[in-house]
């Protein structure tokens, strides 16, 4: 057999392969399991040692030559394919870039930041507590013992599990438990001035209620604290928040288990074109009063639960809905 001629024929066929598929077909025809060169290699086993000595290197040379031709043709075809793609895929750098979507801060987050800033100017620190709370912090320490009707009114989400000490576990229904945690943290020895913004949960859902909503709690503890301090603090805060000097508040007697006395705070507003704009005396013509928040002097029992001596320390507290505040300030009428 003329291995030289065989190699030249194979090289010619390989160089003529038009694409990678054709080249692969040739590779199989020569070097594949059933390929012609593979068949030649198999004949070596049946040869005499002498014959193998002369024929073996020729078959191997044929195989090497074909493999080399296949590799160089493959590289050439791939290079050509890349060239073709580069020529076809043109990048036009003069096209305008697609506009990117810019996010913005959620109104509720923004209002919570504004609140923290305003109260920071009044000397309040930000305090936090867990959203998964126990019954003692959320209710009992706030003067709502197991049998208290207000406890049932809170539409609470309970967990099946209890704490290690057997307390019920729940999603906090208000930010008031942070009052207790902040008091406990000082050991009852220092004045306190904190706000606690955060998420709270109740099993309630419609246009003005969502199962998760936001509150800000406020707590001031000191010696000689009275309702006048509460009213001044809220007026000063609301003037800064609504950016108006004509904020008028009305304190109405109310009831909360954790404050005594308790007051509900209304703010005067003007009705303009069906919209309520905060400001002015609610008793004036074209005006009205809108309930804004709950507050009062911290109940002696709550001071005691927090570790403070109620004969020495007094405090005021307030709690307000951030979502409503955001709706009022930015003129939105659906909580969702
Ligand atoms: N925790 C009350 C609620 O969720 C709001 C509240 C009322 C908080 C009076 C207070 C307060 O701190 O003094 O309805």
Short mmCIF file of C-alpha atoms and ligand atoms in Angstrom, two decimals:
data_model
loop_
_atom_site.label_atom_id
_atom_site.label_comp_id
_atom_site.label_asym_id
_atom_site.label_seq_id
_atom_site.Cartn_x
_atom_site.Cartn_y
_atom_site.Cartn_z
CA UNK A 1 0.00 0.00 0.00
CA UNK A 2 1.25 3.48 -0.90
CA UNK A 3 0.88 5.31 2.40
CA UNK A 4 2.39 8.49 0.91
CA UNK A 5 -0.25 8.67 -1.80
CA UNK A 6 -2.93 7.82 0.77
CA UNK A 7 -1.77 10.76 2.94
CA UNK A 8 -1.80 13.18 0.00
CA UNK A 9 -5.35 12.17 -0.98
CA UNK A 10 -6.52 12.60 2.63
CA UNK A 11 -4.79 16.01 2.95
CA UNK A 12 -6.44 17.16 -0.26
CA UNK A 13 -9.87 16.12 0.97
CA UNK A 14 -9.29 17.79 4.35
CA UNK A 15 -8.13 21.09 2.84
CA UNK A 16 -11.24 21.08 0.66
CA UNK A 17 -13.63 20.61 3.62
CA UNK A 18 -15.95 23.61 3.36
CA UNK A 19 -17.06 23.80 6.96
CA UNK A 20 -16.64 22.26 10.41
CA UNK A 21 -19.39 19.68 9.83
CA UNK A 22 -17.71 18.40 6.67
CA UNK A 23 -14.40 18.31 8.51
CA UNK A 24 -15.89 16.27 11.33
CA UNK A 25 -17.30 13.78 8.81
CA UNK A 26 -13.78 13.36 7.38
CA UNK A 27 -12.29 12.91 10.85
CA UNK A 28 -14.73 10.08 11.52
CA UNK A 29 -14.04 8.51 8.12
CA UNK A 30 -10.27 8.36 8.83
CA UNK A 31 -9.76 8.26 12.55
CA UNK A 32 -13.18 7.30 13.94
CA UNK A 33 -13.77 3.86 15.45
CA UNK A 34 -14.73 2.44 12.06
CA UNK A 35 -12.38 4.79 10.15
CA UNK A 36 -10.02 3.61 7.43
CA UNK A 37 -6.79 4.49 9.29
CA UNK A 38 -8.13 2.90 12.48
CA UNK A 39 -8.71 -0.27 10.43
CA UNK A 40 -5.10 -0.15 9.18
CA UNK A 41 -3.80 0.15 12.73
CA UNK A 42 -5.77 -2.96 13.68
CA UNK A 43 -3.92 -5.01 11.02
CA UNK A 44 -0.63 -4.50 12.89
CA UNK A 45 -1.56 -7.16 15.43
CA UNK A 46 -1.70 -9.93 12.82
CA UNK A 47 1.66 -9.03 11.23
CA UNK A 48 4.99 -10.77 11.74
CA UNK A 49 7.48 -8.79 13.84
CA UNK A 50 9.55 -7.98 10.72
CA UNK A 51 6.58 -6.76 8.77
CA UNK A 52 5.41 -4.73 11.75
CA UNK A 53 8.87 -3.10 11.98
CA UNK A 54 8.61 -1.65 8.48
CA UNK A 55 4.84 -1.13 8.14
CA UNK A 56 4.08 0.12 11.68
CA UNK A 57 5.94 3.47 11.39
CA UNK A 58 4.33 4.14 7.99
CA UNK A 59 0.80 3.67 9.30
CA UNK A 60 1.60 5.81 12.31
CA UNK A 61 3.08 8.51 10.06
CA UNK A 62 -0.11 8.41 7.97
CA UNK A 63 -2.21 8.79 11.11
CA UNK A 64 -0.09 11.70 12.39
CA UNK A 65 -0.23 13.43 9.01
CA UNK A 66 -4.01 13.14 8.79
CA UNK A 67 -4.47 14.29 12.42
CA UNK A 68 -2.21 17.31 11.75
CA UNK A 69 -4.11 18.23 8.57
CA UNK A 70 -7.43 17.95 10.45
CA UNK A 71 -6.18 20.24 13.24
CA UNK A 72 -4.84 22.95 10.95
CA UNK A 73 -7.98 22.91 8.78
CA UNK A 74 -10.09 23.16 11.91
CA UNK A 75 -8.14 26.18 13.14
CA UNK A 76 -8.46 27.83 9.73
CA UNK A 77 -12.24 27.23 9.56
CA UNK A 78 -12.79 28.52 13.12
CA UNK A 79 -10.68 31.60 12.43
CA UNK A 80 -12.71 32.32 9.33
CA UNK A 81 -15.96 31.91 11.27
CA UNK A 82 -14.77 34.40 13.89
CA UNK A 83 -13.69 36.86 11.19
CA UNK A 84 -17.11 36.60 9.60
CA UNK A 85 -18.86 37.25 12.90
CA UNK A 86 -16.67 40.20 13.73
CA UNK A 87 -17.39 41.69 10.32
CA UNK A 88 -21.15 41.13 10.65
CA UNK A 89 -21.61 42.26 14.26
CA UNK A 90 -21.02 45.93 14.25
CA UNK A 91 -21.23 47.89 17.50
CA UNK A 92 -22.71 51.31 16.91
CA UNK A 93 -21.40 53.50 19.70
CA UNK A 94 -23.44 56.45 18.48
CA UNK A 95 -26.76 54.82 19.58
CA UNK A 96 -28.30 56.52 22.63
CA UNK A 97 -28.10 54.34 25.78
CA UNK A 98 -31.43 52.99 27.09
CA UNK A 99 -32.74 55.18 29.90
CA UNK A 100 -32.10 53.56 33.30
CA UNK A 101 -34.94 53.28 35.82
CA UNK A 102 -34.21 55.34 38.89
CA UNK A 103 -35.72 54.28 42.19
CA UNK A 104 -36.77 56.59 44.99
CA UNK A 105 -37.23 56.26 48.71
CA UNK A 106 -40.63 54.90 49.80
CA UNK A 107 -42.79 57.64 51.37
CA UNK A 108 -43.06 55.64 54.60
CA UNK A 109 -39.28 55.24 54.87
CA UNK A 110 -38.86 58.91 54.02
CA UNK A 111 -41.30 59.99 56.73
CA UNK A 112 -39.55 57.74 59.28
CA UNK A 113 -36.24 59.39 58.38
CA UNK A 114 -37.81 62.86 58.68
CA UNK A 115 -39.25 61.92 62.08
CA UNK A 116 -35.90 60.68 63.35
CA UNK A 117 -34.20 63.90 62.18
CA UNK A 118 -36.74 66.22 63.78
CA UNK A 119 -36.71 64.32 67.07
CA UNK A 120 -32.91 64.14 67.03
CA UNK A 121 -32.93 67.96 67.16
CA UNK A 122 -35.08 67.67 70.30
CA UNK A 123 -32.58 65.30 71.89
CA UNK A 124 -34.34 62.00 71.15
CA UNK A 125 -32.37 58.85 70.32
CA UNK A 126 -33.78 56.11 68.09
CA UNK A 127 -34.57 52.84 69.92
CA UNK A 128 -35.58 49.52 68.39
CA UNK A 129 -37.12 46.25 69.51
CA UNK A 130 -37.98 42.88 67.94
CA UNK A 131 -40.97 42.50 65.63
CA UNK A 132 -41.52 39.01 67.07
CA UNK A 133 -42.38 39.98 70.61
CA UNK A 134 -43.56 38.15 73.70
CA UNK A 135 -46.86 38.71 75.47
CA UNK A 136 -45.20 40.24 78.50
CA UNK A 137 -43.51 43.10 76.62
CA UNK A 138 -46.36 43.65 74.16
CA UNK A 139 -49.19 43.54 76.72
CA UNK A 140 -48.59 42.61 80.35
CA UNK A 141 -45.84 45.15 81.11
CA UNK A 142 -47.99 47.82 79.42
CA UNK A 143 -50.71 47.24 82.01
CA UNK A 144 -52.69 44.81 79.86
CA UNK A 145 -52.77 41.58 81.90
CA UNK A 146 -54.08 38.33 80.37
CA UNK A 147 -57.70 39.15 81.20
CA UNK A 148 -57.56 42.76 79.92
CA UNK A 149 -60.19 43.50 77.22
CA UNK A 150 -57.72 45.71 75.28
CA UNK A 151 -55.59 42.62 74.79
CA UNK A 152 -58.41 40.91 72.91
CA UNK A 153 -59.07 44.07 70.86
CA UNK A 154 -55.63 44.03 69.26
CA UNK A 155 -56.36 41.40 66.51
CA UNK A 156 -53.03 39.82 67.29
CA UNK A 157 -51.09 37.38 65.10
CA UNK A 158 -49.92 34.65 67.49
CA UNK A 159 -47.26 32.00 66.92
CA UNK A 160 -47.93 28.35 67.77
CA UNK A 161 -44.67 28.29 69.75
CA UNK A 162 -44.11 29.88 73.14
CA UNK A 163 -40.97 31.33 74.68
CA UNK A 164 -38.72 29.20 76.89
CA UNK A 165 -40.45 30.69 79.93
CA UNK A 166 -43.91 29.84 78.56
CA UNK A 167 -44.80 33.37 77.38
CA UNK A 168 -46.92 33.59 74.26
CA UNK A 169 -45.06 34.70 71.11
CA UNK A 170 -46.66 37.18 68.72
CA UNK A 171 -46.04 39.80 66.04
CA UNK A 172 -45.96 43.05 67.99
CA UNK A 173 -49.26 44.90 67.63
CA UNK A 174 -47.71 48.29 68.38
CA UNK A 175 -44.31 49.90 69.02
CA UNK A 176 -45.15 50.42 72.71
CA UNK A 177 -43.18 47.33 73.87
CA UNK A 178 -40.03 49.24 72.85
CA UNK A 179 -40.88 51.62 75.76
CA UNK A 180 -40.43 48.70 78.16
CA UNK A 181 -37.22 47.50 76.52
CA UNK A 182 -35.73 51.01 76.53
CA UNK A 183 -36.62 51.45 80.21
CA UNK A 184 -35.17 48.07 81.14
CA UNK A 185 -31.94 48.92 79.32
CA UNK A 186 -31.15 51.80 81.69
CA UNK A 187 -31.87 49.83 84.86
CA UNK A 188 -34.30 52.54 85.97
CA UNK A 189 -31.54 54.99 86.80
CA UNK A 190 -31.46 57.53 83.97
CA UNK A 191 -33.76 59.94 82.19
CA UNK A 192 -34.87 58.72 78.75
CA UNK A 193 -35.75 60.44 75.52
CA UNK A 194 -36.39 58.01 72.66
CA UNK A 195 -38.47 57.46 69.57
CA UNK A 196 -39.03 53.97 68.21
CA UNK A 197 -40.11 53.79 64.57
CA UNK A 198 -40.95 50.40 63.11
CA UNK A 199 -43.28 47.81 61.65
CA UNK A 200 -46.30 46.54 63.58
CA UNK A 201 -48.87 43.87 62.73
CA UNK A 202 -52.60 43.32 63.14
CA UNK A 203 -55.03 40.96 61.50
CA UNK A 204 -56.85 43.71 59.62
CA UNK A 205 -57.07 44.62 55.92
CA UNK A 206 -58.99 47.24 53.89
CA UNK A 207 -58.39 50.60 52.16
CA UNK A 208 -57.17 52.23 55.37
CA UNK A 209 -55.76 49.16 57.19
CA UNK A 210 -53.01 46.75 56.18
CA UNK A 211 -51.86 43.70 58.21
CA UNK A 212 -48.42 45.31 58.47
CA UNK A 213 -48.15 49.02 59.13
CA UNK A 214 -45.78 51.50 60.72
CA UNK A 215 -45.79 53.36 64.00
CA UNK A 216 -43.51 55.70 65.83
CA UNK A 217 -43.44 55.49 69.58
CA UNK A 218 -42.14 58.32 71.72
CA UNK A 219 -41.08 58.10 75.34
CA UNK A 220 -39.67 60.71 77.68
CA UNK A 221 -38.80 59.89 81.28
CA UNK A 222 -37.42 62.35 83.76
CA UNK A 223 -38.07 64.11 87.04
CA UNK A 224 -40.86 66.71 86.99
CA UNK A 225 -42.19 65.74 83.55
CA UNK A 226 -45.80 66.82 82.95
CA UNK A 227 -48.44 67.10 80.22
CA UNK A 228 -47.17 70.55 79.21
CA UNK A 229 -43.92 68.95 78.06
CA UNK A 230 -45.92 66.48 75.97
CA UNK A 231 -47.97 69.20 74.29
CA UNK A 232 -44.94 71.37 73.54
CA UNK A 233 -42.99 68.44 72.14
CA UNK A 234 -45.81 67.36 69.83
CA UNK A 235 -46.47 70.94 68.63
CA UNK A 236 -42.80 71.51 67.94
CA UNK A 237 -42.54 68.21 66.09
CA UNK A 238 -45.66 68.78 63.99
CA UNK A 239 -44.62 72.33 63.04
CA UNK A 240 -41.32 71.00 61.77
CA UNK A 241 -42.91 67.99 60.05
CA UNK A 242 -45.67 69.87 58.21
CA UNK A 243 -43.44 72.92 57.77
CA UNK A 244 -46.06 75.35 59.11
CA UNK A 245 -46.23 77.56 62.19
CA UNK A 246 -50.04 77.51 62.50
CA UNK A 247 -50.31 73.97 63.87
CA UNK A 248 -53.02 73.93 66.56
CA UNK A 249 -53.50 70.91 68.79
CA UNK A 250 -56.49 69.83 70.83
CA UNK A 251 -55.99 67.36 73.66
CA UNK A 252 -59.03 65.18 74.36
CA UNK A 253 -59.33 62.96 77.43
CA UNK A 254 -59.11 59.33 76.39
CA UNK A 255 -58.08 55.95 77.72
CA UNK A 256 -55.02 53.76 77.15
CA UNK A 257 -53.99 51.11 79.67
CA UNK A 258 -50.37 52.31 79.57
CA UNK A 259 -51.00 56.02 80.24
CA UNK A 260 -52.81 57.91 83.01
CA UNK A 261 -54.13 60.40 82.22
CA UNK A 262 -54.46 59.52 78.54
CA UNK A 263 -55.10 62.02 75.80
CA UNK A 264 -55.99 61.74 72.17
CA UNK A 265 -54.37 64.52 70.17
CA UNK A 266 -56.32 66.18 67.36
CA UNK A 267 -54.81 68.61 64.88
CA UNK A 268 -56.73 71.45 63.22
CA UNK A 269 -57.07 71.33 59.44
CA UNK A 270 -58.64 73.32 56.65
CA UNK A 271 -60.89 71.72 54.02
CA UNK A 272 -59.80 72.98 50.62
CA UNK A 273 -61.34 71.46 47.49
CA UNK A 274 -62.25 68.23 49.29
CA UNK A 275 -58.70 67.85 50.59
CA UNK A 276 -57.60 68.20 54.20
CA UNK A 277 -54.65 70.49 54.73
CA UNK A 278 -53.16 70.44 58.21
CA UNK A 279 -53.04 73.85 59.89
CA UNK A 280 -55.26 76.41 61.61
CA UNK A 281 -57.68 76.18 64.49
CA UNK A 282 -60.14 73.35 64.00
CA UNK A 283 -62.94 75.47 65.49
CA UNK A 284 -62.65 78.17 62.79
CA UNK A 285 -65.03 78.29 59.82
CA UNK A 286 -64.05 75.85 57.07
CA UNK A 287 -61.86 73.97 59.52
CA UNK A 288 -62.13 70.77 61.52
CA UNK A 289 -60.25 68.53 63.97
CA UNK A 290 -58.55 65.35 62.89
CA UNK A 291 -57.40 62.67 65.29
CA UNK A 292 -53.65 62.25 64.93
CA UNK A 293 -52.20 60.21 67.76
CA UNK A 294 -52.58 58.70 71.20
CA UNK A 295 -50.54 59.77 74.19
CA UNK A 296 -50.50 60.46 77.88
CA UNK A 297 -48.49 60.35 81.07
CA UNK A 298 -46.82 56.97 81.52
CA UNK A 299 -48.90 54.85 83.91
CA UNK A 300 -47.20 54.15 87.26
CA UNK A 301 -47.56 50.44 86.62
CA UNK A 302 -45.67 50.75 83.34
CA UNK A 303 -42.86 52.69 85.01
CA UNK A 304 -42.65 49.95 87.61
CA UNK A 305 -42.62 47.19 84.98
CA UNK A 306 -39.79 49.05 83.21
CA UNK A 307 -37.79 49.21 86.44
CA UNK A 308 -38.39 52.88 87.33
CA UNK A 309 -39.55 54.14 90.74
CA UNK A 310 -42.87 55.92 89.97
CA UNK A 311 -42.56 58.11 93.05
CA UNK A 312 -39.42 59.65 91.65
CA UNK A 313 -39.77 59.45 87.85
CA UNK A 314 -42.52 60.67 85.54
CA UNK A 315 -42.85 60.31 81.82
CA UNK A 316 -44.98 60.94 78.80
CA UNK A 317 -45.47 58.68 75.83
CA UNK A 318 -47.10 58.89 72.45
CA UNK A 319 -47.74 56.61 69.51
CA UNK A 320 -48.66 57.55 65.98
CA UNK A 321 -49.26 55.90 62.64
CA UNK A 322 -46.51 56.68 60.16
CA UNK A 323 -48.52 55.54 57.13
CA UNK A 324 -51.31 58.03 57.92
CA UNK A 325 -48.77 60.75 58.50
CA UNK A 326 -47.16 60.04 55.11
CA UNK A 327 -50.59 60.07 53.43
CA UNK A 328 -51.45 63.40 55.06
CA UNK A 329 -48.17 65.08 54.18
CA UNK A 330 -47.96 63.82 50.61
CA UNK A 331 -51.70 63.91 49.80
CA UNK A 332 -52.33 60.20 49.19
CA UNK A 333 -55.77 58.77 50.00
CA UNK A 334 -55.24 55.00 49.70
CA UNK A 335 -52.88 53.34 52.14
CA UNK A 336 -51.95 50.71 49.55
N1 LIG B 1 -49.93 51.77 71.28
C1 LIG B 1 -51.12 52.51 70.90
C2 LIG B 1 -51.78 51.85 69.71
O1 LIG B 1 -51.14 51.14 69.00
C3 LIG B 1 -50.76 53.92 70.57
C4 LIG B 1 -50.35 54.70 71.78
C5 LIG B 1 -51.27 55.39 72.51
C6 LIG B 1 -49.02 54.72 72.16
C7 LIG B 1 -50.90 56.12 73.63
C8 LIG B 1 -48.65 55.43 73.30
C9 LIG B 1 -49.60 56.13 74.02
O2 LIG B 1 -47.39 55.48 73.70
O3 LIG B 1 -49.21 56.84 75.10
O4 LIG B 1 -52.93 52.08 69.47
#
